[in-house]
């Protein structure tokens, strides 16, 4: 069995959302599963001495235009949320916890949270909103509420972010295929070709 | 006659080089000419509070790997020069001056300087090296040496960089097609599609 595709993403990342919308098909077409790895760019940007793209002079205005253009090109529903960037800690904890407790629901939860944020303009920094989204997929509200306050779940996210940095992950989306790193939704063509050919 | 494709680039930019290797064909296939616009990222990074990609923690190591992978994917000869990033002022002045004095040679000069730097590992921060490269294409050494010290040529580059910033240019390559901005060699597919369709 081939290794899963490691898909690192922040729920606050528009390009992470655009890539998440495409990676399922890419994985399935190549007989791969996906290891979903939520990260927190806020922490990683301290390591890379960076700041959110939209806050960079000139680059910020361009990136907003580019995100919309890339979404239209791929026919992906997308609108910039009112709250942006957003604190994605509750969403990330939910995904890691679900990966342990109910792995069969994890992928659905991820897409539901991303859609809520980038299509429905729901402020996912609010844990209540995240719990509502997950409950519609079948997650028990009480269990998730407890999990979001659980020290072990908090520690799991911290460890996940630290491990991502150790692997060289510095942005979202960041995709690792058989050890080869790809940064950006604009590397999905290369990811697809790498999966098909084994690299060049 | 359709407007030219505006191609902004710094000679110090590996991704600018990779795009320069592809833009001639894209332009010709779509019946367009190219307006070559050399810029100096060093000045622009002050505006965007940025620094050279390879100097950013984590991102630097990745970008070196990515540049080589992108070059191999497109079968473009490429090796990181020993002197990097490089002062590209003499090269940029040469291109702007040639555009005025001998426009029929400008494109050849650009490719010759880029090839010297990214294939032959020639330190193009040395004006003598740039003059040597240009002279092989038919540029008179005395004339170019004089131009590189000409106040009007120096002012031309300063104005060009200022105008680029005013247009929102913050990186290399940066390509404008009929007013639509595209940043990065990884947007060449979109540039091609935009030229063919008029946009989406």
mmCIF file with all atom_site columns, C-alpha atoms in Angstrom, chain A residues 22 26 74 182 184-195 200, chain B residues 73 186 189:
data_model
loop_
_atom_site.group_PDB
_atom_site.id
_atom_site.type_symbol
_atom_site.label_atom_id
_atom_site.label_alt_id
_atom_site.label_comp_id
_atom_site.label_asym_id
_atom_site.label_entity_id
_atom_site.label_seq_id
_atom_site.pdbx_PDB_ins_code
_atom_site.Cartn_x
_atom_site.Cartn_y
_atom_site.Cartn_z
_atom_site.occupancy
_atom_site.B_iso_or_equiv
_atom_site.pdbx_formal_charge
_atom_site.auth_seq_id
_atom_site.auth_comp_id
_atom_site.auth_asym_id
_atom_site.auth_atom_id
_atom_site.pdbx_PDB_model_num
ATOM 1  C CA . UNK A 1 22  ? -9.085  19.267 -5.505  1.00 0.00 ? 22  UNK A CA 1
ATOM 2  C CA . UNK A 1 26  ? -6.124  13.664 -7.193  1.00 0.00 ? 26  UNK A CA 1
ATOM 3  C CA . UNK A 1 74  ? -11.517 25.873 -11.303 1.00 0.00 ? 74  UNK A CA 1
ATOM 4  C CA . UNK A 1 182 ? 5.143   20.874 -2.706  1.00 0.00 ? 182 UNK A CA 1
ATOM 5  C CA . UNK A 1 184 ? 0.899   25.948 -2.881  1.00 0.00 ? 184 UNK A CA 1
ATOM 6  C CA . UNK A 1 185 ? -2.277  24.988 -4.677  1.00 0.00 ? 185 UNK A CA 1
ATOM 7  C CA . UNK A 1 186 ? -0.429  25.997 -7.833  1.00 0.00 ? 186 UNK A CA 1
ATOM 8  C CA . UNK A 1 187 ? 1.774   22.928 -7.424  1.00 0.00 ? 187 UNK A CA 1
ATOM 9  C CA . UNK A 1 188 ? -1.169  20.508 -7.706  1.00 0.00 ? 188 UNK A CA 1
ATOM 10 C CA . UNK A 1 189 ? -0.296  19.857 -11.342 1.00 0.00 ? 189 UNK A CA 1
ATOM 11 C CA . UNK A 1 190 ? 3.183   18.813 -10.237 1.00 0.00 ? 190 UNK A CA 1
ATOM 12 C CA . UNK A 1 191 ? 1.728   16.736 -7.400  1.00 0.00 ? 191 UNK A CA 1
ATOM 13 C CA . UNK A 1 192 ? -0.467  14.916 -9.905  1.00 0.00 ? 192 UNK A CA 1
ATOM 14 C CA . UNK A 1 193 ? 2.443   14.321 -12.260 1.00 0.00 ? 193 UNK A CA 1
ATOM 15 C CA . UNK A 1 194 ? 4.695   13.215 -9.390  1.00 0.00 ? 194 UNK A CA 1
ATOM 16 C CA . UNK A 1 195 ? 2.107   10.676 -8.266  1.00 0.00 ? 195 UNK A CA 1
ATOM 17 C CA . UNK A 1 200 ? 11.581  13.599 -12.347 1.00 0.00 ? 200 UNK A CA 1
ATOM 18 C CA . UNK B 2 73  ? 10.013  19.656 -15.408 1.00 0.00 ? 73  UNK B CA 1
ATOM 19 C CA . UNK B 2 186 ? 3.578   29.241 -12.057 1.00 0.00 ? 186 UNK B CA 1
ATOM 20 C CA . UNK B 2 189 ? -0.671  28.554 -17.699 1.00 0.00 ? 189 UNK B CA 1
#
